[in-house]
XYZ file of N, CA and C in Angstrom:
699
model
N -2.478 9.850 -8.362
C -3.040 9.990 -8.181
C -3.474 8.086 -7.408
N -4.488 8.210 -7.042
C -5.048 7.045 -5.892
C -5.714 6.128 -7.282
N -6.818 6.826 -7.579
C -7.729 6.502 -8.478
C -8.423 7.933 -9.722
N -7.990 7.016 -11.181
C -7.971 7.878 -12.177
C -9.239 7.263 -13.214
N -10.042 7.411 -13.825
C -10.864 7.776 -14.766
C -10.728 7.977 -15.702
N -10.426 6.937 -17.064
C -9.938 6.839 -18.330
C -11.030 8.185 -18.880
N -10.853 8.237 -20.513
C -11.615 9.230 -20.658
C -12.515 7.777 -21.610
N -14.607 7.996 -21.496
C -15.102 7.021 -22.139
C -14.447 6.692 -23.782
N -15.138 6.061 -23.746
C -14.639 6.241 -24.867
C -15.931 6.039 -26.411
N -15.225 6.679 -27.382
C -16.475 7.479 -28.570
C -16.900 6.289 -28.785
N -18.560 6.515 -29.400
C -19.098 5.522 -29.827
C -18.809 4.326 -31.242
N -19.006 3.449 -31.403
C -17.995 3.045 -31.937
C -19.032 1.915 -32.201
N -18.778 1.128 -33.051
C -19.759 -0.853 -34.133
C -19.645 -1.821 -33.692
N -18.369 -1.586 -31.797
C -18.677 -2.978 -31.691
C -19.294 -2.866 -30.961
N -20.797 -2.619 -30.164
C -21.253 -3.381 -29.771
C -21.257 -3.022 -28.244
N -22.377 -2.558 -27.740
C -22.998 -2.139 -26.710
C -22.236 -3.137 -25.475
N -21.906 -4.101 -25.683
C -20.830 -4.991 -24.197
C -20.041 -5.307 -24.147
N -19.214 -4.314 -25.553
C -17.851 -4.229 -25.631
C -17.270 -2.809 -24.436
N -16.540 -4.211 -23.479
C -15.763 -2.796 -22.957
C -13.773 -2.930 -22.896
N -14.058 -1.998 -22.510
C -12.011 -1.262 -23.389
C -11.660 -1.844 -21.963
N -10.244 -2.493 -22.357
C -8.941 -3.770 -21.376
C -8.485 -2.389 -20.499
N -8.582 -2.492 -18.981
C -7.921 -1.287 -17.971
C -6.268 -1.051 -17.978
N -6.690 -0.548 -18.420
C -4.794 0.343 -18.530
C -4.107 0.175 -17.024
N -3.136 -0.462 -16.301
C -2.543 -0.036 -14.688
C -1.827 1.826 -14.652
N -2.239 1.784 -13.611
C -1.786 3.647 -13.188
C -1.101 3.810 -12.389
N 0.257 3.886 -12.456
C 1.267 3.095 -12.103
C 1.519 5.043 -11.003
N 2.139 5.012 -9.708
C 2.862 5.787 -9.355
C 3.711 7.046 -11.072
N 2.673 8.762 -9.967
C 3.365 9.330 -11.239
C 4.513 9.538 -11.138
N 5.301 10.593 -11.564
C 6.758 10.653 -11.563
C 7.512 11.804 -10.354
N 5.686 12.335 -9.650
C 6.213 13.566 -8.251
C 6.270 12.455 -7.395
N 6.102 10.992 -7.335
C 5.677 9.880 -6.219
C 5.125 10.980 -4.847
N 4.738 10.783 -3.386
C 4.045 10.750 -2.923
C 3.369 11.963 -2.579
N 4.302 13.721 -3.243
C 3.179 14.773 -3.691
C 1.739 14.707 -4.275
N 2.224 13.477 -5.401
C 0.693 13.164 -6.384
C -0.419 14.093 -5.449
N -1.257 14.707 -6.336
C -2.726 14.486 -5.361
C -3.427 14.052 -5.691
N -4.767 13.634 -4.696
C -5.814 12.484 -4.452
C -6.357 13.284 -5.289
N -7.346 12.268 -5.121
C -8.724 12.608 -6.100
C -9.822 13.426 -5.063
N -10.634 13.912 -4.651
C -11.740 14.940 -3.446
C -12.618 13.537 -3.613
N -12.803 14.594 -2.467
C -14.347 12.640 -1.875
C -15.199 12.349 -2.782
N -15.910 13.541 -3.444
C -16.655 14.107 -3.561
C -16.444 13.891 -5.420
N -15.684 14.116 -6.120
C -15.561 13.236 -7.592
C -14.817 11.326 -6.508
N -14.386 11.052 -6.251
C -14.279 9.256 -5.999
C -15.325 9.099 -5.629
N -16.475 9.814 -4.829
C -18.194 9.219 -4.942
C -18.126 8.633 -6.022
N -18.321 10.072 -7.101
C -19.350 9.984 -8.209
C -18.872 9.008 -9.222
N -17.178 8.666 -9.150
C -16.510 8.099 -10.354
C -17.083 6.974 -9.901
N -17.183 6.318 -8.014
C -17.323 4.762 -8.236
C -18.915 4.959 -8.346
N -19.788 5.127 -8.197
C -20.533 5.845 -8.449
C -21.830 5.295 -10.003
N -20.813 5.354 -11.103
C -20.399 5.443 -11.997
C -19.947 3.839 -12.922
N -18.978 4.465 -11.682
C -17.805 2.117 -12.375
C -18.668 1.134 -11.548
N -20.364 1.922 -11.066
C -20.251 0.145 -10.633
C -21.619 -0.777 -11.465
N -20.907 -2.152 -11.101
C -21.510 -3.031 -12.228
C -22.823 -3.092 -11.417
N -23.940 -2.919 -12.464
C -25.710 -2.971 -12.016
C -25.665 -4.612 -11.595
N -24.618 -5.523 -11.854
C -25.195 -6.797 -12.024
C -24.595 -7.079 -10.595
N -25.656 -7.527 -9.284
C -25.032 -7.857 -8.421
C -24.387 -8.923 -7.542
N -24.120 -9.893 -8.061
C -23.445 -11.422 -8.450
C -21.902 -10.731 -8.871
N -21.687 -9.942 -9.508
C -20.353 -9.345 -9.802
C -20.180 -7.990 -8.941
N -21.198 -7.476 -8.410
C -21.009 -6.263 -6.681
C -20.982 -6.828 -6.258
N -21.234 -8.345 -5.351
C -20.583 -8.935 -4.321
C -18.816 -10.036 -4.635
N -18.398 -10.119 -5.616
C -16.967 -10.225 -6.344
C -16.169 -9.209 -5.843
N -16.663 -7.818 -6.267
C -16.251 -7.334 -6.403
C -16.147 -7.016 -4.810
N -16.913 -6.962 -3.580
C -17.152 -6.236 -2.555
C -16.026 -6.814 -2.199
N -16.070 -8.327 -1.993
C -15.397 -9.765 -1.225
C -13.721 -9.299 -1.528
N -13.389 -8.302 -2.991
C -12.362 -8.324 -3.171
C -11.497 -7.345 -2.458
N -12.575 -6.635 -2.520
C -12.311 -5.164 -2.290
C -11.751 -4.984 -1.022
N -12.408 -6.555 0.191
C -12.282 -6.291 1.311
C -11.248 -6.657 1.915
N -10.578 -8.429 1.136
C -9.684 -8.291 1.421
C -8.603 -7.766 1.173
N -8.504 -6.906 0.195
C -7.364 -5.963 -0.315
C -7.411 -5.155 0.652
N -8.807 -5.047 2.193
C -8.134 -4.031 2.745
C -7.463 -4.737 4.228
N -7.647 -5.908 3.818
C -7.478 -6.918 5.146
C -5.388 -6.905 4.560
N -5.046 -7.162 3.226
C -3.855 -7.164 3.026
C -2.988 -5.829 3.579
N -4.494 -4.583 3.479
C -3.194 -3.353 3.682
C -3.497 -3.337 4.701
N -4.336 -4.101 6.136
C -4.288 -3.793 6.676
C -3.480 -4.627 8.314
N -3.018 -5.459 7.240
C -1.944 -7.048 7.909
C -0.685 -5.741 7.781
N -0.566 -5.619 6.123
C 1.069 -4.595 5.966
C 0.975 -3.883 6.400
N 0.029 -3.056 7.511
C 0.985 -2.562 7.989
C 0.901 -1.634 10.010
N 1.319 -3.392 10.020
C 0.996 -3.786 11.177
C 2.602 -4.498 11.467
N 3.508 -4.419 10.349
C 4.569 -5.118 9.533
C 5.327 -3.743 10.209
N 4.982 -3.095 9.556
C 5.205 -1.665 8.862
C 5.314 -0.585 10.104
N 4.299 -1.023 11.339
C 4.566 -0.016 12.299
C 5.697 -0.308 13.281
N 5.594 -1.725 13.423
C 7.204 -2.648 13.910
C 8.733 -1.938 13.896
N 8.234 -1.620 11.518
C 9.671 -1.367 11.175
C 10.037 -0.371 11.869
N 8.792 0.466 12.195
C 9.035 2.224 12.628
C 9.836 2.063 13.699
N 9.306 1.550 14.958
C 9.065 0.813 16.348
C 11.081 0.825 16.040
N 11.932 -0.155 15.031
C 12.299 -0.451 15.465
C 13.665 0.605 15.178
N 13.352 1.363 13.559
C 14.709 2.121 13.436
C 14.363 3.370 14.438
N 12.988 3.193 14.997
C 12.817 4.533 15.902
C 14.652 4.234 17.166
N 14.474 2.675 17.172
C 15.514 2.016 18.299
C 16.418 2.037 18.270
N 16.550 2.320 16.450
C 18.576 2.964 15.799
C 18.018 3.865 16.041
N 18.135 4.470 15.838
C 17.851 6.287 16.173
C 18.692 5.498 17.474
N 17.813 5.723 18.097
C 18.934 5.998 19.563
C 20.303 5.483 20.016
N 20.551 3.561 19.447
C 20.634 3.698 19.398
C 22.416 4.540 19.303
N 21.824 5.167 18.150
C 23.140 5.584 17.357
C 23.051 6.631 18.202
N 22.514 7.723 18.762
C 22.615 8.547 20.353
C 23.361 8.112 21.769
N 23.076 7.270 21.594
C 24.249 6.540 22.820
C 25.277 6.214 23.097
N 25.239 5.230 21.526
C 26.947 4.650 21.339
C 27.866 5.937 20.940
N 26.627 7.038 20.470
C 28.237 8.344 20.232
C 28.285 9.244 21.198
N 27.072 9.308 22.412
C 27.788 9.745 23.379
C 28.456 9.377 24.491
N 28.969 8.533 24.295
C 29.046 7.814 25.976
C 31.400 7.550 25.244
N 31.868 7.113 26.418
C 33.099 6.766 25.672
C 33.326 5.442 26.494
N 32.435 4.685 26.828
C 32.733 3.013 27.460
C 32.741 2.109 26.735
N 34.038 1.210 26.297
C 33.963 0.811 25.284
C 32.574 -0.364 25.235
N 32.784 -0.837 26.519
C 31.812 -1.969 26.111
C 30.312 -1.528 25.981
N 29.773 -0.163 26.170
C 28.366 -0.108 26.468
C 28.101 0.595 24.530
N 29.411 1.082 24.467
C 29.672 1.553 22.957
C 29.556 0.372 22.222
N 30.308 -0.991 22.630
C 30.066 -2.263 21.737
C 28.659 -3.484 22.164
N 27.695 -2.994 23.241
C 26.528 -3.489 23.295
C 25.690 -1.877 22.351
N 25.733 -0.476 21.691
C 24.734 -0.303 21.501
C 25.349 -1.114 19.580
N 26.114 -1.303 19.261
C 26.803 -1.950 17.727
C 25.995 -2.762 18.214
N 26.333 -3.741 18.643
C 25.509 -4.840 18.388
C 23.983 -4.515 18.154
N 23.266 -4.368 19.605
C 22.091 -3.732 19.333
C 22.141 -2.928 17.792
N 22.300 -2.067 17.657
C 22.169 -1.380 15.593
C 21.331 -2.262 15.152
N 22.687 -3.317 15.203
C 23.227 -4.617 13.835
C 22.130 -5.644 13.987
N 21.122 -6.460 15.499
C 20.769 -6.613 15.162
C 18.658 -6.249 14.946
N 18.383 -5.004 14.917
C 17.852 -4.487 15.210
C 17.583 -4.200 13.502
N 18.731 -3.969 12.305
C 18.044 -3.679 11.189
C 17.950 -4.511 10.575
N 19.139 -6.622 11.724
C 18.260 -7.413 10.854
C 17.163 -7.339 10.804
N 16.662 -7.038 12.111
C 15.206 -7.182 11.959
C 13.783 -7.054 11.293
N 15.346 -5.529 10.028
C 13.795 -5.524 9.210
C 13.504 -6.710 8.376
N 14.225 -6.798 7.558
C 14.748 -8.186 6.936
C 13.522 -9.505 7.141
N 14.146 -9.451 8.745
C 12.814 -10.991 9.254
C 11.030 -10.221 9.550
N 11.561 -8.855 8.927
C 9.566 -8.240 8.987
C 9.334 -8.408 7.806
N 9.968 -8.538 6.670
C 9.933 -8.043 4.805
C 9.724 -9.309 4.539
N 9.739 -11.033 5.053
C 9.693 -11.810 4.641
C 8.514 -12.262 5.874
N 8.429 -11.661 6.874
C 6.669 -12.238 7.907
C 5.506 -11.767 7.150
N 5.905 -11.140 6.353
C 4.524 -10.220 5.686
C 4.303 -10.793 4.264
N 4.781 -12.074 3.963
C 4.648 -13.159 3.503
C 3.766 -13.590 3.881
N 3.397 -13.976 4.947
C 2.355 -14.994 5.733
C 0.893 -14.413 5.412
N 0.008 -15.623 5.029
C -1.291 -14.675 4.863
C -1.807 -14.719 4.055
N -0.694 -14.064 2.664
C -1.343 -13.247 1.182
C -0.012 -12.693 1.098
N -0.502 -11.497 -0.201
C 0.552 -11.008 -0.987
C 1.163 -9.923 0.427
N 2.838 -10.124 -0.121
C 3.724 -9.641 0.782
C 3.938 -8.414 -0.537
N 3.476 -6.813 0.621
C 4.168 -5.609 0.026
C 5.849 -5.807 0.967
N 5.970 -6.114 1.158
C 7.130 -5.419 1.800
C 8.173 -5.622 1.331
N 8.650 -6.254 -0.080
C 9.954 -7.197 -0.947
C 9.898 -6.340 -2.189
N 10.405 -6.091 -2.846
C 10.462 -5.370 -4.366
C 10.549 -6.669 -5.084
N 10.354 -7.764 -4.470
C 10.228 -8.599 -6.035
C 8.938 -9.256 -5.809
N 7.931 -8.697 -4.834
C 6.190 -9.256 -5.014
C 5.664 -8.680 -6.260
N 4.396 -9.160 -6.149
C 3.497 -8.842 -6.898
C 2.675 -7.591 -6.626
N 2.367 -6.608 -7.563
C 1.373 -5.401 -6.964
C 0.014 -5.888 -6.637
N -0.744 -4.729 -5.818
C -1.593 -4.730 -5.250
C -2.910 -4.121 -6.153
N -3.631 -4.997 -6.946
C -4.125 -3.862 -8.374
C -5.825 -4.331 -7.918
N -7.435 -3.460 -8.094
C -8.252 -3.747 -8.721
C -8.631 -2.795 -9.517
N -9.408 -4.275 -10.703
C -9.901 -2.807 -11.374
C -11.122 -2.453 -11.053
N -12.367 -1.923 -11.245
C -14.115 -1.223 -11.063
C -14.374 -0.772 -12.104
N -15.430 -1.838 -12.623
C -16.123 -1.671 -13.380
C -15.297 -1.861 -15.005
N -17.663 -1.033 -15.578
C -16.921 -1.401 -16.393
C -15.839 0.088 -17.583
N -15.485 1.294 -16.555
C -15.564 2.329 -17.280
C -13.576 2.425 -17.189
N -12.701 1.514 -16.678
C -11.057 0.741 -17.222
C -11.272 1.530 -15.561
N -11.493 2.101 -13.824
C -10.317 2.166 -13.473
C -9.538 1.091 -11.897
N -8.874 1.437 -12.247
C -7.634 0.824 -11.225
C -6.806 0.705 -10.337
N -6.823 0.405 -9.382
C -6.253 0.791 -8.313
C -5.169 0.062 -7.834
N -3.587 0.763 -7.614
C -2.587 -0.674 -7.566
C -1.018 0.374 -7.139
N -1.053 -0.480 -6.342
C -0.325 0.039 -4.684
C 1.462 -0.837 -5.343
N 2.180 -0.496 -5.485
C 3.386 -1.461 -5.342
C 3.727 -1.308 -4.089
N 5.095 -2.640 -4.383
C 5.343 -3.001 -2.927
C 6.198 -2.302 -2.238
N 6.310 -1.740 -1.762
C 7.759 -1.704 0.149
C 8.560 -2.428 0.085
N 9.809 -1.881 -0.174
C 11.047 -3.043 0.018
C 11.392 -2.891 1.623
N 11.207 -3.588 2.261
C 10.956 -3.283 3.517
C 13.319 -3.437 3.997
N 13.491 -3.923 3.279
C 14.740 -4.811 3.684
C 15.658 -3.867 3.761
N 16.652 -3.972 4.446
C 18.093 -3.320 4.727
C 19.079 -2.860 3.725
N 18.897 -3.616 2.982
C 19.793 -3.703 1.651
C 19.689 -2.633 0.204
N 20.620 -2.291 -0.488
C 20.817 -1.564 -1.738
C 19.283 -1.680 -2.701
N 18.968 -2.618 -2.881
C 17.416 -2.329 -3.097
C 16.424 -2.389 -2.351
N 16.737 -2.125 -1.378
C 15.196 -1.923 0.021
C 15.867 -0.163 0.339
N 16.165 -0.240 2.240
C 15.982 1.112 2.276
C 17.441 1.436 2.701
N 18.640 0.728 2.308
C 20.000 0.596 1.676
C 20.551 1.518 2.984
N 20.302 0.978 4.652
C 21.355 1.289 5.974
C 22.717 0.579 5.699
N 23.826 0.535 5.450
C 24.743 -0.171 5.769
C 25.161 -0.633 6.527
N 25.870 -1.137 6.445
C 26.220 -2.151 7.952
C 27.112 -1.441 8.509
N 27.500 -1.506 9.983
C 29.267 -1.029 10.633
C 29.553 -2.198 10.919
N 31.002 -1.897 10.245
C 31.670 -2.536 10.474
C 33.094 -2.524 11.652
N 33.073 -1.298 11.936
C 34.248 -0.834 12.739
C 33.583 -0.047 13.910
N 32.601 -0.706 14.576
C 31.579 -0.605 16.012
C 31.340 1.503 15.291
N 31.235 1.995 16.633
C 31.472 3.462 16.017
C 32.873 3.891 16.551
N 34.049 3.078 15.923
C 35.014 4.267 16.029
C 35.181 5.202 14.137
N 34.459 4.844 13.230
C 35.299 5.156 12.345
C 33.714 5.968 12.417
N 34.119 7.249 12.190
C 32.739 8.436 12.250
C 32.321 8.873 10.953
N 33.034 8.579 10.154
C 32.155 8.566 8.595
C 31.146 7.814 8.567
N 31.838 6.226 8.991
C 30.692 5.877 8.555
C 29.820 5.151 9.678
N 30.047 5.793 11.020
C 28.361 6.548 12.112
C 27.471 7.334 10.744
N 28.063 8.140 10.528
C 27.759 9.592 9.995
C 26.670 9.389 9.162
N 26.950 7.955 7.603
C 26.785 7.548 6.543
C 25.312 6.664 7.314
N 25.684 6.014 8.620
C 24.351 5.257 8.822
C 23.623 6.172 9.446
N 23.236 6.811 10.130
C 22.467 7.911 10.611
C 22.261 8.513 9.498
N 22.581 9.379 8.600
C 21.609 9.423 7.598
C 21.017 8.542 6.705
N 21.428 6.922 6.568
C 19.942 6.615 6.185
C 19.309 6.052 6.387
N 19.846 5.814 8.301
C 19.125 5.504 9.195
C 16.893 6.884 9.112
N 17.386 8.043 9.022
C 16.686 9.279 8.979
C 15.789 9.260 7.653
N 16.653 8.988 7.081
C 16.021 9.040 5.228
C 14.840 7.759 5.437
N 15.462 6.614 5.493
C 14.474 5.214 6.221
C 12.947 5.642 7.078
N 13.348 6.321 8.031
C 12.339 7.069 8.865
C 11.800 7.946 7.677
N 11.837 8.117 6.853
C 10.787 9.359 6.151
C 10.095 8.761 5.170
N 10.788 7.945 4.299
C 10.120 6.785 3.631
C 9.085 5.636 4.426
N 9.601 5.672 5.176
C 8.361 4.048 5.918
C 7.576 5.073 6.662
N 7.752 5.652 6.672
C 6.289 6.921 7.574
C 5.399 7.044 6.329
N 6.196 7.519 5.465
C 5.141 7.872 4.161
C 4.380 6.758 3.016
N 5.552 5.646 3.128
C 3.873 4.682 3.427
C 3.790 4.066 3.969
N 3.784 4.043 5.034
C 2.298 3.880 6.342
C 0.698 4.643 5.904
N 1.545 6.450 6.109
C 0.222 6.908 5.505
C -0.364 6.479 4.828
N 0.518 6.098 3.293
C -0.265 5.187 1.902
C -0.936 4.502 2.457
N -1.118 3.468 3.448
C -1.768 2.014 3.563
C -2.658 2.991 4.716
N -2.123 3.682 5.108
C -3.786 4.301 5.742
C -4.493 5.072 4.550
N -3.991 6.328 4.338
C -5.217 5.921 3.698
C -5.782 5.276 2.311
N -5.137 4.450 2.184
C -5.572 2.984 1.161
C -6.840 2.514 1.080
N -6.234 2.182 2.095
C -7.569 1.477 3.303
C -8.835 2.395 3.823
N -8.984 2.969 3.899
C -10.211 4.152 4.141
C -10.772 4.540 3.017
N -9.605 4.131 1.623
C -10.789 4.710 0.232
C -11.393 3.359 -0.014
N -10.767 2.102 0.021
C -11.100 1.175 -0.649
C -12.303 0.854 0.754
N -12.413 1.136 1.732
C -13.724 0.361 3.273
C -14.834 1.007 2.584
N -13.911 2.558 1.561
C -15.599 2.869 1.488
C -16.398 2.766 -0.100
N -15.197 2.626 -1.557
C -14.953 1.421 -2.604
C -16.060 0.179 -1.897
N -15.356 -0.693 -0.435
C -16.932 -1.420 -0.537
C -18.221 -1.213 -0.042
N -18.062 -0.059 1.073
C -19.913 1.121 1.169
C -20.406 0.403 -0.041
N -19.901 1.548 -1.179
C -20.359 1.528 -2.258
C -21.483 -0.180 -3.182
N -20.154 -0.943 -3.430
C -19.983 -1.820 -4.264
C -22.008 -2.739 -2.638
N -21.244 -2.549 -1.388
C -21.752 -2.774 -0.487
C -24.042 -2.032 -0.396
N -24.384 -0.619 -1.164
C -25.522 -0.543 -0.969
C -25.615 -0.716 -2.078
N -24.879 -0.558 -3.160
C -25.320 -0.813 -4.466
C -26.600 -3.010 -4.438
N -25.848 -3.304 -3.397
C -26.058 -4.944 -4.443
C -27.359 -4.826 -3.291
N -27.071 -4.346 -1.506
C -28.922 -4.031 -1.007
C -29.727 -3.378 -1.870
N -29.636 -2.460 -2.617
C -30.740 -1.580 -3.791
C -30.946 -3.003 -4.975
N -29.762 -3.261 -5.609
C -30.942 -4.913 -6.201
C -31.134 -5.355 -5.524
N -31.092 -5.987 -4.575
C -31.792 -7.644 -4.201
C -33.281 -6.555 -3.649
N -32.829 -5.164 -3.255
C -34.608 -4.948 -2.712
C -35.228 -4.339 -4.299
N -34.791 -4.264 -5.000
C -35.077 -4.291 -6.258
C -36.134 -5.361 -6.825
N -35.126 -6.163 -6.690
C -35.525 -7.925 -6.808
C -36.775 -8.411 -7.547
N -36.720 -8.701 -5.674
C -38.273 -8.945 -5.948
C -39.816 -8.623 -6.591
N -39.370 -6.736 -5.637
C -40.968 -6.299 -7.371
C -40.881 -6.727 -8.323
N -39.089 -6.554 -9.234
C -38.966 -6.384 -10.892
C -39.755 -8.465 -11.464
N -39.405 -9.273 -9.972
C -40.611 -10.320 -10.456
C -42.042 -10.077 -10.535
N -42.269 -10.373 -9.770
C -43.261 -9.704 -9.221
C -43.961 -8.388 -10.446
N -43.866 -8.122 -10.485
C -43.899 -7.349 -11.619
C -44.389 -8.342 -13.465
N -43.115 -8.981 -13.688
C -42.897 -9.830 -14.773
C -44.361 -10.920 -14.137
């Protein structure tokens, strides 16, 4: 679930200013199939969680849009990775369908170069901010309001190694059919996983834009009300 709301704590003697500590909401066991909060429910949650202090809302507005820029920057590298994987799949098809040794050798070298470029894309994603394409990096998270809402996006490892997409190296060119089959299956699975992460980035960026607009609207309301309050005093 992208956004979640912890039940409001029962009234205690801790005072009206007491705020429960936000708790991270990580991926559920069923992974990407977890249903997301309905738009209407999300809107109600955002309004309920919004801070009425204009300065705090401006700060959160800035943080949310910074997160959107991070998602968009990451999505650009993910799109490149999908292109590389599609080229790998095509090179595998060509290499297996031709009997010409030179052509097979060229395709094998091209496959290794394309797969190695995934590691370079993972490193390049660190430029300009948080790297969400390396499992050793931090997660992206945002806290919202006094009701302990938290958005969390763990990093996705784009590297070809065992910790990432787990695509084996081509050691024997196209001479080892079982090796080629293993690589082909790994590439197909990697395409699915990367495409799922790309969809998550797109969805989350859209939701965070809605979140920023909510804060922006609250800021405008507060700014419009402030002069009236001052005149009333």
